[in-house]
């Protein structure tokens, strides 16, 4: 077999060495330097070791070996790694004589017999005293073992056997269990906790995966991946396995690392092979989901930036779709808003960056911890400033609601709440008469499409039929034929919709339907099966019509709210700019009939030109 051969200079001596052998020797010498760097006189020790390595290579050269192979280097490392030969700088264990509890023979007997705590001095001890002493001794031994575990072992991520970040494999090495068994145990724990969570959380019991449980385990895994460093050096790999860090173990670890790189990968078989394959499959899915999460977080950061732009430049748009009222924030707390924005973007973009960076080239431990710290600060900033701004917005809305609830008087002498007056003025309505209306001229909540709709409409209520109500608005029309339609309802007689053109009045009484059923609902219920529902609207807006009909039929749990349609046609206009006034009234002086109901409603007044 042909191999690439290089010449090296080691301690002033030239050696021909195979390339793979050079890599192994170089790694070993670097490991020695790293190992002795923290000791006093470490450089001199390393120089002596390199001199010893050169002497051993000289012996091989004297034996007739023209080139040093990887097997020769392994032999040198094995000889160098003997602690009795080369690890003189390592601290030696204490002599047993310094620990009286470990001494046997006469000294041990003297220790047991001396002092006032012996059997002869204290008298006979019962079995309970002996049992308590044994229990205390066993507890001390257990605590010593726990302390030794955490003192001698360091938790690292294992880069040699990882599916995501090597956390499970690293923990398995630290606790000396099989990585596959540990992964299987974690999967079984997730499934078991998911099923328990589904049962006690009143979810579907047959669901094997509960999203909250999986999210919790994923979060724990992510934190461990950020905190646990990767075992990159032979010294770290020994600490991960709980082995003493000495020359012999370092040498064996270096040789093993090179052998694993050069040699064939060990294949599992049977159940382990199948399970590892499944885990790799799910690991690939998890990585894909992490990429999607990074993209979603990045998109969230961009959206937050756009949202802030609109919040500053078009606050009404933000207030319409989000909970905040931007008026007080823009005027008083702009710096707090910018701080919130910065914290929000950082809390979104930092995880996105960390995920992408981990997939490309993992960050160092201090970098991960720094990012985690900055992310926690950013998240805390976003949460605290967001809560403060929410309170500011709520306070402003409460103050605005109090202001809008104030009573004002119109030019027609009607006392009305400010929010109702704003609605009426916005839609061109005037309350010409409002006696006995209990300060109620509009309402919302039982619109014929949806009871939760915020659509406000004309409305008045009084238990004793005292309303003298009249609301009116007008439109200027050009000559032609027109039609006026409106939606109305009432629970008693004497309420009218009307038109008033050049002093000529036309009245139509509002049907007495109450707040159930109604002509609009009945018409929709009769036609819902005949209307073609398509995924795209046709040229006549058929899709929108179908959706409207479905909403009308579903209103009030499928019972309707009593709305009916009234139509005035034809309305003939002969002179330009003729004003058509229309509205609703329960005033007997205007309608000529006594109002006998308790409430009425009217909305959706529309004038359209006829062909």
Coordinates of C-alpha atoms in Angstrom, one line a residue:
X1 CA 0.0 0.0 0.0
X2 CA 1.4 3.4 -1.0
X3 CA 1.4 6.1 1.7
X4 CA 2.4 9.7 1.7
X5 CA 5.6 10.2 3.6
X6 CA 6.9 13.4 5.2
X7 CA 10.1 14.4 7.1
X8 CA 9.9 16.0 10.5
X9 CA 12.4 17.6 12.8
X10 CA 12.0 16.5 16.4
X11 CA 14.4 17.9 19.0
X12 CA 17.0 18.4 16.2
X13 CA 16.6 14.9 14.8
X14 CA 15.1 14.1 11.3
X15 CA 12.6 11.3 10.9
X16 CA 10.7 10.0 7.9
X17 CA 7.2 9.4 9.0
X18 CA 3.9 8.4 7.4
X19 CA 1.3 11.2 7.2
X20 CA -1.3 9.4 9.4
X21 CA 1.4 8.6 11.9
X22 CA 2.5 12.3 12.0
X23 CA -1.1 13.3 12.7
X24 CA -1.3 10.9 15.6
X25 CA 2.1 12.0 17.0
X26 CA 1.2 15.7 16.6
X27 CA -2.1 15.2 18.4
X28 CA -0.3 13.4 21.2
X29 CA 2.3 16.0 21.7
X30 CA -0.3 18.8 21.7
X31 CA -2.3 16.8 24.3
X32 CA 0.9 16.6 26.5
X33 CA 1.4 20.4 26.2
X34 CA -2.2 21.1 27.1
X35 CA -2.0 18.6 30.0
X36 CA 1.2 20.0 31.6
X37 CA 0.5 23.7 30.7
X38 CA -1.3 24.3 34.1
X39 CA 1.5 22.7 36.1
X40 CA 4.6 24.6 37.4
X41 CA 7.5 24.0 35.0
X42 CA 5.1 22.4 32.5
X43 CA 7.2 23.6 29.5
X44 CA 10.3 21.9 30.8
X45 CA 8.4 18.7 31.4
X46 CA 7.0 18.7 27.9
X47 CA 10.4 19.4 26.4
X48 CA 11.8 16.4 28.4
X49 CA 8.9 14.2 27.1
X50 CA 9.5 15.3 23.5
X51 CA 13.2 14.4 24.0
X52 CA 12.1 11.0 25.3
X53 CA 9.9 10.5 22.2
X54 CA 12.8 11.4 19.9
X55 CA 15.0 8.8 21.7
X56 CA 12.3 6.1 21.2
X57 CA 12.0 7.0 17.5
X58 CA 15.8 6.8 17.2
X59 CA 15.6 3.3 18.6
X60 CA 13.1 2.4 15.8
X61 CA 15.4 4.0 13.3
X62 CA 18.3 2.0 14.6
X63 CA 16.3 -1.2 14.2
X64 CA 16.2 -0.6 10.4
X65 CA 12.8 1.1 10.1
X66 CA 13.2 3.6 7.2
X67 CA 9.8 5.3 7.9
X68 CA 7.9 5.6 11.1
X69 CA 4.4 4.1 10.7
X70 CA 1.2 4.7 12.8
X71 CA 1.8 1.4 14.5
X72 CA 5.2 2.5 15.6
X73 CA 3.7 5.8 17.0
X74 CA 1.1 3.8 18.9
X75 CA 3.9 1.7 20.4
X76 CA 5.8 4.9 21.4
X77 CA 2.6 6.4 23.0
X78 CA 1.9 3.2 24.9
X79 CA 5.5 3.2 26.3
X80 CA 5.2 6.9 27.1
X81 CA 1.9 6.6 28.7
X82 CA 3.0 4.4 31.6
X83 CA 2.4 6.5 34.7
X84 CA 5.4 4.9 36.6
X85 CA 7.7 6.0 33.8
X86 CA 6.4 9.4 32.6
X87 CA 3.7 10.8 34.9
X88 CA 6.1 11.9 37.7
X89 CA 4.6 15.4 37.8
X90 CA 1.1 14.0 38.7
X91 CA 0.2 14.2 42.4
X92 CA 0.6 10.9 44.1
X93 CA -2.1 9.5 46.3
X94 CA -1.7 9.9 50.1
X95 CA -0.2 7.1 52.1
X96 CA -2.7 4.9 53.8
X97 CA -0.9 5.5 57.1
X98 CA -2.2 9.0 57.1
X99 CA -5.8 7.7 57.3
X100 CA -6.4 6.0 60.6
X101 CA -9.7 4.5 59.4
X102 CA -7.9 2.6 56.7
X103 CA -5.2 1.2 59.0
X104 CA -5.4 -2.4 60.0
X105 CA -3.7 -4.6 62.6
X106 CA -2.6 -3.2 65.9
X107 CA -3.1 0.4 65.1
X108 CA -6.6 -0.2 64.1
X109 CA -7.3 -2.1 67.2
X110 CA -5.8 0.7 69.3
X111 CA -8.0 3.2 67.7
X112 CA -11.1 1.2 68.3
X113 CA -10.2 0.5 72.0
X114 CA -9.1 4.0 72.9
X115 CA -11.2 6.9 74.0
X116 CA -14.4 7.1 76.0
X117 CA -16.6 6.0 73.1
X118 CA -15.5 2.4 73.3
X119 CA -17.7 -0.5 74.5
X120 CA -15.9 -0.8 77.8
X121 CA -16.3 2.9 78.7
X122 CA -19.8 3.3 77.5
X123 CA -21.2 0.0 78.6
X124 CA -23.1 -2.3 76.4
X125 CA -24.9 -0.9 73.4
X126 CA -28.2 -2.2 72.2
X127 CA -29.0 -3.3 68.6
X128 CA -30.8 0.0 67.9
X129 CA -27.6 2.0 68.6
X130 CA -25.6 -0.3 66.4
X131 CA -28.2 0.0 63.6
X132 CA -28.3 3.8 63.9
X133 CA -24.5 3.9 63.7
X134 CA -24.4 1.6 60.6
X135 CA -27.2 3.7 58.9
X136 CA -25.2 6.9 59.6
X137 CA -22.1 5.3 58.2
X138 CA -23.8 4.1 55.1
X139 CA -25.3 7.6 54.6
X140 CA -21.9 9.2 54.9
X141 CA -20.5 6.7 52.3
X142 CA -23.4 7.5 50.0
X143 CA -22.8 11.2 50.3
X144 CA -19.0 10.6 49.7
X145 CA -19.9 8.7 46.5
X146 CA -22.2 11.5 45.3
X147 CA -19.5 14.1 46.0
X148 CA -16.9 12.0 44.2
X149 CA -19.3 11.6 41.2
X150 CA -19.7 15.4 40.8
X151 CA -16.0 16.1 41.6
X152 CA -14.5 13.6 39.2
X153 CA -17.0 13.8 36.4
X154 CA -17.7 16.7 34.2
X155 CA -20.8 16.7 32.0
X156 CA -19.9 17.2 28.3
X157 CA -21.7 16.7 25.0
X158 CA -20.2 13.7 23.2
X159 CA -19.2 14.6 19.6
X160 CA -18.4 11.0 18.8
X161 CA -22.0 9.7 19.1
X162 CA -24.5 12.5 18.6
X163 CA -27.8 12.8 16.7
X164 CA -28.6 16.4 17.6
X165 CA -26.1 18.0 19.9
X166 CA -24.6 14.9 21.7
X167 CA -26.4 15.7 25.0
X168 CA -27.8 12.2 25.6
X169 CA -24.6 10.5 24.5
X170 CA -22.6 12.7 26.9
X171 CA -24.9 12.0 29.8
X172 CA -24.8 8.3 29.0
X173 CA -20.9 8.4 29.1
X174 CA -21.0 10.3 32.4
X175 CA -23.3 7.8 34.1
X176 CA -21.8 4.7 32.4
X177 CA -25.0 3.6 30.7
X178 CA -25.7 2.7 27.1
X179 CA -26.6 5.8 25.0
X180 CA -29.3 3.9 23.1
X181 CA -30.9 2.7 26.3
X182 CA -30.9 6.3 27.7
X183 CA -32.5 7.6 24.5
X184 CA -35.1 4.9 24.7
X185 CA -35.8 5.8 28.3
X186 CA -36.2 9.5 27.5
X187 CA -38.6 8.7 24.6
X188 CA -40.6 6.3 26.9
X189 CA -40.7 9.1 29.5
X190 CA -42.0 11.6 27.0
X191 CA -44.8 9.2 25.9
X192 CA -45.7 8.3 29.5
X193 CA -45.9 11.9 30.6
X194 CA -47.8 12.8 27.5
X195 CA -50.4 10.2 28.1
X196 CA -50.7 11.2 31.8
X197 CA -51.0 14.9 30.7
X198 CA -53.7 14.0 28.2
X199 CA -55.7 12.0 30.8
X200 CA -55.5 14.6 33.6
X201 CA -55.7 17.5 31.2
X202 CA -58.9 16.2 29.6
X203 CA -57.4 15.7 26.2
X204 CA -57.8 12.8 23.9
X205 CA -56.3 9.9 25.9
X206 CA -55.1 8.1 22.8
X207 CA -52.8 10.9 21.8
X208 CA -49.3 9.6 22.4
X209 CA -47.6 13.0 22.0
X210 CA -48.7 16.0 24.0
X211 CA -47.4 19.2 22.5
X212 CA -46.7 20.9 25.8
X213 CA -44.7 17.9 27.1
X214 CA -42.6 17.7 24.0
X215 CA -42.0 21.4 24.1
X216 CA -40.9 21.2 27.7
X217 CA -38.4 18.4 26.9
X218 CA -37.2 20.3 23.9
X219 CA -36.6 23.3 26.1
X220 CA -34.7 21.3 28.7
X221 CA -32.6 19.7 25.9
X222 CA -31.9 23.1 24.4
X223 CA -30.7 24.5 27.8
X224 CA -28.5 21.5 28.3
X225 CA -27.0 21.9 24.8
X226 CA -26.2 25.5 25.6
X227 CA -24.7 24.9 29.0
X228 CA -22.8 21.6 28.4
X229 CA -19.6 22.1 26.5
X230 CA -18.5 19.7 23.8
X231 CA -15.8 17.2 24.8
X232 CA -13.2 18.3 22.1
X233 CA -9.9 17.4 23.8
X234 CA -8.8 14.0 25.1
X235 CA -8.7 15.5 28.6
X236 CA -12.4 16.6 28.3
X237 CA -13.3 13.2 26.9
X238 CA -11.7 11.5 29.9
X239 CA -13.5 13.7 32.3
X240 CA -16.8 13.0 30.5
X241 CA -16.2 9.3 31.1
X242 CA -15.2 9.8 34.7
X243 CA -11.7 8.4 34.1
X244 CA -8.6 9.8 35.8
X245 CA -6.7 12.3 33.7
X246 CA -3.2 10.9 33.6
X247 CA -0.6 10.2 31.0
X248 CA -1.7 6.6 30.3
X249 CA -5.3 7.5 29.9
X250 CA -4.5 10.5 27.7
X251 CA -2.3 8.3 25.5
X252 CA -5.0 5.7 25.1
X253 CA -7.6 8.4 24.4
X254 CA -5.4 10.0 21.7
X255 CA -4.8 6.6 20.0
X256 CA -8.5 5.8 20.2
X257 CA -9.5 9.1 18.6
X258 CA -7.1 8.5 15.7
X259 CA -8.2 4.9 15.3
X260 CA -11.9 5.9 15.2
X261 CA -11.1 8.5 12.4
X262 CA -9.1 6.0 10.4
X263 CA -10.9 2.8 11.1
X264 CA -14.4 1.6 10.0
X265 CA -17.4 2.8 11.9
X266 CA -18.7 0.3 14.3
X267 CA -22.2 -0.9 13.3
X268 CA -24.9 -1.7 15.7
X269 CA -27.2 -4.7 15.0
X270 CA -30.6 -5.9 15.9
X271 CA -33.0 -3.8 17.9
X272 CA -30.4 -1.1 18.6
X273 CA -29.7 -0.6 14.9
X274 CA -33.4 -0.2 14.2
X275 CA -34.0 2.1 17.1
X276 CA -30.9 4.2 16.2
X277 CA -32.2 4.5 12.7
X278 CA -35.5 5.7 13.9
X279 CA -33.8 8.2 16.2
X280 CA -31.7 9.5 13.3
X281 CA -34.9 9.9 11.3
X282 CA -36.6 11.9 14.0
X283 CA -33.4 13.8 14.6
X284 CA -33.4 14.9 10.9
X285 CA -37.1 15.9 11.3
X286 CA -36.2 17.9 14.4
X287 CA -33.4 19.7 12.6
X288 CA -35.8 20.5 9.8
X289 CA -38.3 21.9 12.3
X290 CA -35.6 23.9 14.0
X291 CA -34.8 25.5 10.6
X292 CA -38.5 26.3 10.2
X293 CA -38.5 27.7 13.7
X294 CA -35.5 29.9 12.9
X295 CA -37.2 31.2 9.7
X296 CA -40.4 31.8 11.7
X297 CA -38.5 33.8 14.4
X298 CA -36.7 35.8 11.7
X299 CA -40.0 36.5 10.0
X300 CA -41.4 37.5 13.4
X301 CA -38.6 40.0 13.8
X302 CA -39.3 41.5 10.4
X303 CA -43.0 41.7 11.2
X304 CA -42.2 43.4 14.5
X305 CA -40.2 46.0 12.6
X306 CA -43.0 46.6 10.1
X307 CA -45.5 46.7 12.9
X308 CA -43.5 49.4 14.7
X309 CA -43.3 51.4 11.5
X310 CA -47.1 51.4 11.1
X311 CA -47.6 52.0 14.8
X312 CA -45.5 55.2 14.6
X313 CA -46.8 56.4 11.3
X314 CA -50.4 55.0 11.2
X315 CA -51.5 54.4 14.8
X316 CA -55.1 54.0 13.8
X317 CA -54.2 50.9 11.7
X318 CA -52.4 49.3 14.7
X319 CA -55.2 50.1 17.1
X320 CA -57.7 48.5 14.8
X321 CA -55.9 45.2 14.7
X322 CA -54.0 45.1 18.0
X323 CA -54.9 45.8 21.6
X324 CA -52.8 48.9 22.1
X325 CA -54.1 52.4 21.6
X326 CA -51.0 54.2 20.2
X327 CA -52.1 57.7 21.0
X328 CA -50.6 58.0 24.5
X329 CA -47.6 55.8 23.6
X330 CA -46.6 58.1 20.7
X331 CA -47.2 61.3 22.7
X332 CA -45.7 60.3 26.0
X333 CA -43.9 56.9 26.1
X334 CA -42.0 56.8 22.7
X335 CA -38.7 55.9 24.3
X336 CA -40.4 53.0 26.2
X337 CA -41.9 51.8 23.0
X338 CA -38.5 51.8 21.2
X339 CA -37.1 49.9 24.2
X340 CA -39.9 47.3 23.9
X341 CA -39.3 47.0 20.2
X342 CA -35.6 46.4 20.7
X343 CA -36.2 43.8 23.3
X344 CA -38.8 42.1 21.2
X345 CA -36.6 41.9 18.1
X346 CA -33.6 40.7 20.1
X347 CA -35.7 38.0 21.8
X348 CA -36.9 36.8 18.3
X349 CA -33.7 37.1 16.3
X350 CA -31.1 35.8 18.9
X351 CA -32.7 32.3 18.9
X352 CA -32.9 32.3 15.1
X353 CA -29.2 33.2 14.9
X354 CA -28.2 30.6 17.5
X355 CA -30.1 27.8 15.6
X356 CA -28.6 28.7 12.2
X357 CA -25.1 29.1 13.7
X358 CA -25.3 25.8 15.5
X359 CA -26.2 24.0 12.3
X360 CA -23.3 25.7 10.4
X361 CA -20.6 25.8 13.1
X362 CA -21.3 25.4 16.8
X363 CA -20.5 28.3 19.0
X364 CA -18.1 28.1 21.9
X365 CA -19.6 27.6 25.4
X366 CA -18.9 31.2 26.5
X367 CA -20.5 32.4 23.3
X368 CA -23.6 30.3 23.9
X369 CA -23.8 31.4 27.5
X370 CA -23.4 35.1 26.5
X371 CA -26.2 34.7 23.9
X372 CA -28.4 33.1 26.5
X373 CA -27.8 35.9 29.0
X374 CA -28.5 38.6 26.4
X375 CA -31.7 36.7 25.3
X376 CA -32.9 36.5 28.9
X377 CA -32.3 40.2 29.3
X378 CA -34.0 41.0 26.0
X379 CA -37.0 38.8 26.8
X380 CA -37.4 40.3 30.3
X381 CA -37.1 43.8 28.8
X382 CA -39.8 43.0 26.2
X383 CA -42.1 41.5 28.8
X384 CA -41.8 44.3 31.4
X385 CA -42.0 47.2 28.9
X386 CA -44.8 45.5 27.0
X387 CA -46.8 45.1 30.3
X388 CA -46.2 48.7 31.1
X389 CA -47.3 49.9 27.7
X390 CA -50.4 47.7 27.9
X391 CA -51.3 49.3 31.2
X392 CA -50.7 52.8 29.6
X393 CA -53.0 51.8 26.7
X394 CA -55.7 50.4 29.0
X395 CA -55.6 53.5 31.2
X396 CA -56.0 55.7 28.2
X397 CA -58.9 53.6 26.9
X398 CA -60.6 53.7 30.3
X399 CA -60.2 57.5 30.5
X400 CA -61.5 57.7 26.9
X401 CA -64.5 55.5 27.7
X402 CA -65.3 57.7 30.6
X403 CA -65.1 60.8 28.4
X404 CA -67.2 59.2 25.7
X405 CA -69.8 58.2 28.3
X406 CA -70.4 61.8 29.2
X407 CA -73.8 63.4 28.3
X408 CA -73.9 66.3 25.8
X409 CA -76.7 68.2 24.3
X410 CA -77.3 68.4 20.5
X411 CA -78.3 71.5 18.6
X412 CA -81.8 70.0 18.5
X413 CA -81.9 70.0 22.4
X414 CA -81.5 66.2 22.8
X415 CA -79.3 65.0 25.7
X416 CA -77.1 62.1 24.4
X417 CA -73.9 60.3 25.3
X418 CA -70.8 61.4 23.4
X419 CA -70.0 58.0 21.9
X420 CA -73.5 57.8 20.4
X421 CA -73.3 61.3 19.1
X422 CA -69.9 60.4 17.5
X423 CA -71.5 57.4 15.7
X424 CA -74.5 59.4 14.6
X425 CA -72.5 62.3 13.3
X426 CA -70.1 60.0 11.5
X427 CA -73.0 58.4 9.6
X428 CA -74.9 61.6 9.0
X429 CA -77.8 61.0 11.4
X430 CA -79.6 63.6 13.5
X431 CA -81.8 62.9 16.5
X432 CA -84.7 65.3 15.9
X433 CA -86.7 64.1 18.9
X434 CA -85.7 62.0 21.8
X435 CA -88.2 62.1 24.6
X436 CA -88.6 59.1 27.0
X437 CA -85.7 57.2 25.4
X438 CA -83.7 56.6 28.6
X439 CA -80.7 58.2 26.9
X440 CA -80.5 55.3 24.5
X441 CA -80.5 56.1 20.8
X442 CA -78.2 53.4 19.4
X443 CA -77.2 49.8 20.3
X444 CA -75.0 46.9 19.1
X445 CA -74.8 43.2 19.7
X446 CA -77.8 41.7 17.9
X447 CA -77.0 42.6 14.3
X448 CA -78.7 40.2 11.9
X449 CA -75.4 38.5 10.9
X450 CA -73.6 38.0 14.2
X451 CA -74.5 38.7 17.8
X452 CA -70.8 39.5 18.5
X453 CA -70.7 42.1 15.8
X454 CA -69.6 45.6 16.7
X455 CA -72.0 47.0 14.1
X456 CA -74.0 49.8 15.8
X457 CA -77.5 50.7 14.7
X458 CA -80.4 52.9 15.6
X459 CA -82.3 51.6 18.6
X460 CA -84.4 52.7 21.6
X461 CA -85.9 51.0 24.6
X462 CA -88.4 51.8 27.3
X463 CA -90.6 49.5 29.3
X464 CA -93.5 51.9 29.4
X465 CA -93.8 52.8 25.7
X466 CA -92.9 56.4 26.3
X467 CA -90.4 56.9 23.4
X468 CA -90.9 59.9 21.2
X469 CA -88.1 59.1 18.9
X470 CA -87.2 60.4 15.5
X471 CA -83.8 60.0 13.7
X472 CA -83.2 61.3 10.2
X473 CA -80.6 61.8 7.6
X474 CA -80.7 63.1 4.0
X475 CA -79.0 62.6 0.6
X476 CA -78.9 64.9 -2.4
X477 CA -79.9 63.0 -5.6
X478 CA -80.0 63.8 -9.3
X479 CA -83.0 63.1 -11.5
X480 CA -83.9 59.4 -11.9
X481 CA -85.6 56.5 -10.4
X482 CA -84.3 55.2 -7.0
X483 CA -84.9 52.6 -4.4
X484 CA -84.4 52.8 -0.6
X485 CA -84.0 49.7 1.5
X486 CA -83.4 49.2 5.2
X487 CA -83.4 46.5 7.9
X488 CA -85.8 47.0 10.8
X489 CA -87.4 45.2 13.7
X490 CA -89.8 46.0 16.6
X491 CA -91.7 44.3 19.4
X492 CA -94.8 46.4 19.1
X493 CA -96.8 48.6 16.8
X494 CA -96.4 52.2 16.0
X495 CA -92.7 52.3 14.8
X496 CA -92.3 53.5 11.2
X497 CA -89.6 54.0 8.6
X498 CA -90.2 56.9 6.3
X499 CA -89.1 59.1 3.4
X500 CA -89.6 62.8 3.2
X501 CA -89.2 64.5 -0.2
X502 CA -90.2 68.1 -0.8
X503 CA -92.5 67.9 2.2
X504 CA -94.2 64.7 0.9
X505 CA -94.0 62.0 3.6
X506 CA -94.1 58.2 3.0
X507 CA -94.5 55.9 5.9
X508 CA -94.0 52.1 6.3
X509 CA -94.7 50.4 9.6
X510 CA -91.9 48.2 11.0
X511 CA -93.1 44.6 11.2
X512 CA -93.7 43.3 14.8
X513 CA -91.3 40.3 14.9
X514 CA -89.5 40.7 18.3
X515 CA -85.9 39.5 18.4
X516 CA -86.4 36.0 16.9
X517 CA -86.8 34.9 13.3
X518 CA -87.6 37.8 10.9
X519 CA -88.0 38.1 7.1
X520 CA -84.2 38.4 6.5
X521 CA -83.4 35.3 8.4
X522 CA -86.3 33.3 6.9
X523 CA -85.3 34.3 3.3
X524 CA -81.8 33.2 4.0
X525 CA -82.9 29.9 5.6
X526 CA -85.1 29.2 2.5
X527 CA -82.3 29.9 0.0
X528 CA -79.2 28.6 1.8
X529 CA -79.4 25.2 0.1
X530 CA -79.9 26.8 -3.4
X531 CA -76.9 29.1 -3.3
X532 CA -73.8 27.8 -4.9
X533 CA -70.8 28.0 -2.6
X534 CA -67.5 28.3 -4.4
X535 CA -63.9 28.8 -3.2
X536 CA -63.6 31.9 -5.4
X537 CA -66.1 34.6 -6.0
X538 CA -67.6 34.7 -9.5
X539 CA -68.3 37.9 -11.5
X540 CA -71.5 38.5 -9.6
X541 CA -69.9 38.1 -6.1
X542 CA -71.7 34.8 -5.6
X543 CA -69.2 33.6 -3.0
X544 CA -69.7 36.6 -0.8
X545 CA -73.5 36.3 -1.1
X546 CA -73.3 32.6 0.0
X547 CA -71.1 33.5 3.0
X548 CA -73.5 36.3 4.0
X549 CA -76.4 33.9 3.8
X550 CA -74.7 31.3 6.0
X551 CA -73.9 33.9 8.6
X552 CA -77.5 35.2 8.7
X553 CA -78.9 31.7 9.1
X554 CA -76.4 30.9 11.9
X555 CA -77.2 34.1 13.9
X556 CA -78.7 33.6 17.4
X557 CA -77.9 29.9 17.3
X558 CA -79.8 29.5 14.1
X559 CA -82.9 31.4 15.3
X560 CA -82.3 34.9 13.8
X561 CA -82.8 38.2 15.5
X562 CA -86.2 39.3 14.0
X563 CA -84.8 41.6 11.3
X564 CA -87.0 42.4 8.3
X565 CA -86.4 44.3 5.1
X566 CA -88.4 47.3 4.1
X567 CA -88.3 48.8 0.6
X568 CA -89.4 52.2 -0.8
X569 CA -89.7 52.2 -4.6
X570 CA -89.8 53.8 -6.9
X571 CA -88.5 57.1 -5.6
X572 CA -88.7 59.4 -8.6
X573 CA -86.5 62.5 -8.6
X574 CA -87.2 65.1 -11.3
X575 CA -85.1 68.1 -10.2
X576 CA -81.3 68.2 -9.7
X577 CA -79.9 68.1 -6.2
X578 CA -83.2 67.1 -4.6
X579 CA -82.7 66.2 -1.0
X580 CA -84.3 62.9 0.1
X581 CA -84.7 62.7 3.9
X582 CA -85.4 59.3 5.5
X583 CA -85.3 57.7 8.9
X584 CA -87.3 56.1 11.7
X585 CA -89.9 57.5 14.1
X586 CA -92.2 56.6 17.0
X587 CA -93.5 60.1 17.5
X588 CA -97.3 60.1 17.2
X589 CA -97.2 63.8 16.1
X590 CA -95.1 62.7 13.0
X591 CA -96.5 59.2 12.4
X592 CA -100.1 59.7 13.4
X593 CA -100.2 56.5 15.4
X594 CA -99.5 55.6 19.0
X595 CA -96.4 53.7 19.9
X596 CA -97.3 50.5 21.7
X597 CA -94.0 48.7 21.8
X598 CA -91.0 48.7 24.1
X599 CA -88.1 48.8 21.6
X600 CA -87.3 49.0 17.9
X601 CA -84.1 48.9 15.8
X602 CA -83.1 50.0 12.3
X603 CA -80.0 49.9 10.2
X604 CA -78.5 49.5 6.7
X605 CA -80.3 52.3 4.9
X606 CA -79.2 52.2 1.3
X607 CA -80.4 54.3 -1.7
X608 CA -79.6 52.8 -5.1
X609 CA -80.4 54.0 -8.6
X610 CA -82.7 51.8 -10.7
X611 CA -81.9 51.1 -14.4

